[in-house]
Each structure stands twice: as C-alpha cells, then as structure tokens.
Tab-separated table of C-alpha atoms in Angstrom:
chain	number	residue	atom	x	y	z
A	1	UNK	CA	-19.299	-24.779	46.247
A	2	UNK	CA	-23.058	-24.599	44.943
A	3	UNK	CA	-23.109	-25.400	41.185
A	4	UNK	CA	-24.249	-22.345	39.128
A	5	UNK	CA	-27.604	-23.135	38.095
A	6	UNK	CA	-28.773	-22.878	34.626
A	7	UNK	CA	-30.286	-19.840	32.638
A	8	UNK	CA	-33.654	-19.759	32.386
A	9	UNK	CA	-34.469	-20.495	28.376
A	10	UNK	CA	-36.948	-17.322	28.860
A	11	UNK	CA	-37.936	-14.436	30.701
A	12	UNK	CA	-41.039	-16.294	31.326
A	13	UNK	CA	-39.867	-18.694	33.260
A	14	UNK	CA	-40.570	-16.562	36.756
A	15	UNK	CA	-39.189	-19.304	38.970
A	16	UNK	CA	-35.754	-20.741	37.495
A	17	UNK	CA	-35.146	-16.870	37.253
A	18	UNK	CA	-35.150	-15.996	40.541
A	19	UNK	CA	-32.744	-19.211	41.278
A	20	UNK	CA	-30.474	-18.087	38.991
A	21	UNK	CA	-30.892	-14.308	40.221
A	22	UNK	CA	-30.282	-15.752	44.197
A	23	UNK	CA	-27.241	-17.704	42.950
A	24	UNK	CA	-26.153	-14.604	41.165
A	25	UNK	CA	-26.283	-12.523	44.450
A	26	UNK	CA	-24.746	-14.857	46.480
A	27	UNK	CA	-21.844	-14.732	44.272
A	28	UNK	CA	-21.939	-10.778	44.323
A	29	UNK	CA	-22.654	-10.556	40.791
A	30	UNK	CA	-25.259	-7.292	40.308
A	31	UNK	CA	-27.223	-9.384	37.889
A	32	UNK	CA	-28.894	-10.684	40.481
A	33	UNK	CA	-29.620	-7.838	42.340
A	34	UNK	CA	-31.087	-6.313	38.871
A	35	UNK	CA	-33.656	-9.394	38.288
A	36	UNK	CA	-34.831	-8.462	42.122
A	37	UNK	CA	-35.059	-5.651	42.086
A	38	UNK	CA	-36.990	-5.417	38.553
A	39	UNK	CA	-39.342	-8.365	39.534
A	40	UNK	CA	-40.484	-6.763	42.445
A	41	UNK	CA	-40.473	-4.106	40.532
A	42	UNK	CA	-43.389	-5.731	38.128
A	43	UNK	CA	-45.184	-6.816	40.664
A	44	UNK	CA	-45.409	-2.845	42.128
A	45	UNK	CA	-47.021	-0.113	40.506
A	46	UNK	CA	-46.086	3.400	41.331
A	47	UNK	CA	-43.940	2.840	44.392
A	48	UNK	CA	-41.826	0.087	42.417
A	49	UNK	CA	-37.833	0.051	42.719
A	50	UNK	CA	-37.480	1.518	39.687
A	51	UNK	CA	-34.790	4.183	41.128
A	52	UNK	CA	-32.561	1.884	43.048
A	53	UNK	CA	-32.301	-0.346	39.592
A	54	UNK	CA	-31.757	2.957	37.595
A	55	UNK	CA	-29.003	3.108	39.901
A	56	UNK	CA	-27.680	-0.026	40.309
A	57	UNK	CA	-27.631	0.277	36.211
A	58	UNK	CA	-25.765	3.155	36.188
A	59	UNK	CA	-22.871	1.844	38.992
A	60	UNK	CA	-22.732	-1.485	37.672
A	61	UNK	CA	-23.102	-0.549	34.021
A	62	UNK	CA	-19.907	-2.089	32.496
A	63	UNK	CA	-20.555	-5.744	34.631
A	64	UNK	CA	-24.273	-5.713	33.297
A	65	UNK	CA	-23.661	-4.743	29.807
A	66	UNK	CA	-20.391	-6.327	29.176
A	67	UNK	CA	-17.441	-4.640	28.416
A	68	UNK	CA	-17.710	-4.201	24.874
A	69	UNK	CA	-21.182	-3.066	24.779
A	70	UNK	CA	-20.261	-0.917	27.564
A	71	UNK	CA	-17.327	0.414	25.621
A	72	UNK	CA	-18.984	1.419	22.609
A	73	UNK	CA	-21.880	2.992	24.037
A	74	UNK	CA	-22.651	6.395	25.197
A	75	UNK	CA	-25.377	6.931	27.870
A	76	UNK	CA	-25.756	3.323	27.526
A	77	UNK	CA	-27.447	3.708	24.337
A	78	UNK	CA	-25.848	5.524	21.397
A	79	UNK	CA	-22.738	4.796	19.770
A	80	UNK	CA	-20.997	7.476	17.317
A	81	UNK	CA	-22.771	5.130	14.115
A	82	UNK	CA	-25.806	3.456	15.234
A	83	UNK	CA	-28.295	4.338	17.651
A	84	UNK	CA	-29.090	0.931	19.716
A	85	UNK	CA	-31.842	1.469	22.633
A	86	UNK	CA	-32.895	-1.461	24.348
A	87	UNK	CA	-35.441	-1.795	27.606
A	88	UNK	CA	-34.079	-4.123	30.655
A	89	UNK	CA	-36.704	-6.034	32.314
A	90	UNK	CA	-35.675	-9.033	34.907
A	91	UNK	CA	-31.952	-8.272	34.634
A	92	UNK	CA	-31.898	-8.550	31.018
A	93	UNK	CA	-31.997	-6.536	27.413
A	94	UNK	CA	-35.343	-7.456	26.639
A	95	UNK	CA	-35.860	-5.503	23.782
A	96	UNK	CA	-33.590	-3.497	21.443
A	97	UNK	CA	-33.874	-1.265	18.703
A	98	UNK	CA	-30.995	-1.088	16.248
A	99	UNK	CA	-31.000	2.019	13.763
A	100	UNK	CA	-28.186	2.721	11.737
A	101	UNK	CA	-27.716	6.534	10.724
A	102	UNK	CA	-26.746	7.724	7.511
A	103	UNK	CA	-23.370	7.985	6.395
A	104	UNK	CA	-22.243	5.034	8.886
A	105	UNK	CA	-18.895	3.104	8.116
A	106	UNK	CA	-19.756	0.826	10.733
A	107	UNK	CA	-21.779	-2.436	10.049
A	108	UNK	CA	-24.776	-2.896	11.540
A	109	UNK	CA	-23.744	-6.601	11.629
A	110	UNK	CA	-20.897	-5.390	14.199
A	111	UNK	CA	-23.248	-3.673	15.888
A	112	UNK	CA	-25.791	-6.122	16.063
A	113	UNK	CA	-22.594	-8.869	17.001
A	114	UNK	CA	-22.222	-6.751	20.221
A	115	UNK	CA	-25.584	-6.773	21.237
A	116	UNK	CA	-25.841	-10.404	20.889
A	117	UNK	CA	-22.831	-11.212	22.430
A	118	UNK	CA	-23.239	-9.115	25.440
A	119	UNK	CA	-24.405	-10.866	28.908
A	120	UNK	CA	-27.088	-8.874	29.122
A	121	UNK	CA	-28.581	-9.647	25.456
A	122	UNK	CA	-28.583	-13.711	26.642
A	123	UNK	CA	-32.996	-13.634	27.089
A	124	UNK	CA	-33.414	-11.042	23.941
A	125	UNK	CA	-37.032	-11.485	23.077
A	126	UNK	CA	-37.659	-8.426	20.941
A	127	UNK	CA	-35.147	-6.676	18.109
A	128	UNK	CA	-36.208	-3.913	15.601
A	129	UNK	CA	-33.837	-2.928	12.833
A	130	UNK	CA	-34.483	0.414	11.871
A	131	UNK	CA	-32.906	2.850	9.079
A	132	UNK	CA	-30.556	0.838	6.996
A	133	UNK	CA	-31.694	2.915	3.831
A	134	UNK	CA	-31.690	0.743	0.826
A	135	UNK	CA	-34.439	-2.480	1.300
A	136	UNK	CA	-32.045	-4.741	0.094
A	137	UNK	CA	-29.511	-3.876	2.693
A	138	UNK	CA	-31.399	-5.418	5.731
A	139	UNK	CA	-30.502	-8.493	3.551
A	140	UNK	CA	-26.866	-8.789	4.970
A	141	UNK	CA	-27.694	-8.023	8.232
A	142	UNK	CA	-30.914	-10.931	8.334
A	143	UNK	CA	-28.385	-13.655	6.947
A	144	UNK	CA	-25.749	-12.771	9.309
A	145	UNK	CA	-28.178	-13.595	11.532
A	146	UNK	CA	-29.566	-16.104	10.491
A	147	UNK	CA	-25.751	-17.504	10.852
A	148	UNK	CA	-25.547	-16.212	14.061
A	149	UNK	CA	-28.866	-17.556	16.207
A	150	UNK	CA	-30.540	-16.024	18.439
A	151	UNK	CA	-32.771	-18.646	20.308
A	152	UNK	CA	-34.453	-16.799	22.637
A	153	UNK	CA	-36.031	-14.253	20.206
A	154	UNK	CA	-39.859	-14.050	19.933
A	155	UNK	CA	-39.740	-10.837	17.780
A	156	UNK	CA	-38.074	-9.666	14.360
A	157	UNK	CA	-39.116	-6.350	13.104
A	158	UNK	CA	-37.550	-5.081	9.763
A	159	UNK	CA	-37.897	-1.551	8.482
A	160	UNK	CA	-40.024	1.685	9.464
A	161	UNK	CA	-42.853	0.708	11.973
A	162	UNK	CA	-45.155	2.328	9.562
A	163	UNK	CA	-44.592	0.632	6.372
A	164	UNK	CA	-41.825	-2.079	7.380
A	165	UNK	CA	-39.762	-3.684	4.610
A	166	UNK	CA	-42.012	-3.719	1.380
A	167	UNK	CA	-42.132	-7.300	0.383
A	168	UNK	CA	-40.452	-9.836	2.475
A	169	UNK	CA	-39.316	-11.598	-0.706
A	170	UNK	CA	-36.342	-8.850	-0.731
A	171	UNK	CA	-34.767	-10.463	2.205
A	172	UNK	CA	-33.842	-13.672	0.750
A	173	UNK	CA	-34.223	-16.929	1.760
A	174	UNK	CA	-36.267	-16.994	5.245
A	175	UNK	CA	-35.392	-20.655	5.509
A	176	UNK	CA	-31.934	-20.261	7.315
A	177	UNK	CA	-33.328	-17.332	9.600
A	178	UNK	CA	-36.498	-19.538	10.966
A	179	UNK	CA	-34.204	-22.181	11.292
A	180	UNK	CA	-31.915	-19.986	13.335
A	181	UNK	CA	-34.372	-18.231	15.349
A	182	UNK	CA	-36.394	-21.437	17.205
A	183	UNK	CA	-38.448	-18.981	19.522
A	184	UNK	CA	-39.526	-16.565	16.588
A	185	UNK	CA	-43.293	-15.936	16.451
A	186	UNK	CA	-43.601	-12.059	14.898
A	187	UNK	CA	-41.773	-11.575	11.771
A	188	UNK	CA	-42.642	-8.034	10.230
C-alpha cells in the first residue's frame, strides 16, 4: 500500500497538492476530486467546473466539512448563533468569515474551535472576525487562539472592515498570537 503523502504546508504549493489530491482519489476520498476539479477550475475562465464541484460539495458535504462542522451548519454556512461563511478553493476552506450575532450564548471560541478543527479548515489562509460587539471581547477569542495555532494563516482581520478594532493595544499581548500564527503577514 502507497504511503499517504504529506499535506502541502500551503495552497501555494501547486504541485505537492495535486499528489496529495491523486492519492486522495485513489483512495476514494472526494477531497481529491474537489482539489481537481477546483484547479482546473482556476486555470478556466467561464467554462470552468465550477457546477460539478458545487455538486460534488453538496453530495459529499459531511466527508469534506467534517462531521461537526457539517452538523452545526445550515446551508453549509450559518449556524443558529454565528454566521461562519468561508470560500473553498483547491479542496480547502480558504477563507472564512466568523460573525457572531447578538444575543449569542454560544462562544465564538467554539465556533471558531470547529472551524479549525475541521478537515477542510487544515490550509486556512484568511479569517475575519466580525460582530463580537464590545472591542474588548475579540480579546478572548485572539488568545484562545493564540493557544490554539493556526500555522497556515496568512490573514487576521479583527472588527468591521470599515473601521476594524480601534487600537490594537485592546487586544492584549500580540506576542503569543505571532508566535502562534508562523504564516501571519496581514494583521488588521
């Protein structure tokens, strides 16, 4: 039996992706199919496969997502506290937006566990958290992650895209988070 090769550290790295995604489909997992399909789809224009991976998504939803993102999610997207959207691209959450609505019982820190947890989160490059009211709660959420990791993230957006969180400063420490995050370049 071929050994499973290794996940690529990016979704930049074109070439160990497309290993992994052929190992993938030789083993019948849709993964692979998904990073085909969506790198030819790239490569395309308007005639890409971007139906048949809408709905291989939608078939395969619970293998691609993982079963507790899957579970918690409506439409793939929404759960009953937080509104989490994310765009796939190579097989992979590439980006997700985390909002939390008002009146939530649920942690955005469960939430955000989830995500980051899920197969599909493993290349995360770009995460927004949106709507978590008070400045100074984004604070809880940031060290959790910082305790967490997430190695593969490029991007860290806190607060409204128009204004952001006023003042870094009320996040704490940014020590532990740098530290945690290796890949991060954008922190705003």
């Amino acid at each position: 039996r071929e050994a499973m090769p290794r996940l690529p550290e990016s979704l930049e790295d074109l070439d160990a992706l497309l290993v992994y995604a052929d190992f993938l489909q030789e083993q019948g997992d849709p993964r692979g199919a998904l990073i085909a399909l969506q790198q030819d789809e790239e490569g395309q224009g308007p005639h890409s496969h971007a139906v048949e991976a809408g709905e291989l998504l939608r078939r395969e939803r619970r293998a691609l997502l993982g079963s507790q993102l899957a579970a918690i999610t409506i439409d793939g997207h929404r759960s009953s506290c937080h509104t989490l959207a994310w765009r796939w691209r190579l097989g992979f959450i590439a980006a997700a937006v985390l909002r939390k609505h008002k009146g939530s019982l649920f942690p955005p820190q469960a939430m955000l566990k989830v995500l980051l947890e899920s197969p599909a989160a493993a290349l995360l490059e770009h995460l927004a958290l949106r709507g978590f009211g008070a400045e100074e709660s984004y604070g809880g959420v940031l060290s959790w992650l910082a305790r967490r990791g997430a190695p593969t993230l490029r991007e860290l957006l806190v607060g409204a895209p128009s204004g952001r969180v006023r003042g870094l400063p009320l996040l704490g420490r940014l020590d532990p988070l740098l530290t945690a995050l290796p890949s991060l370049t954008t922190l705003g």
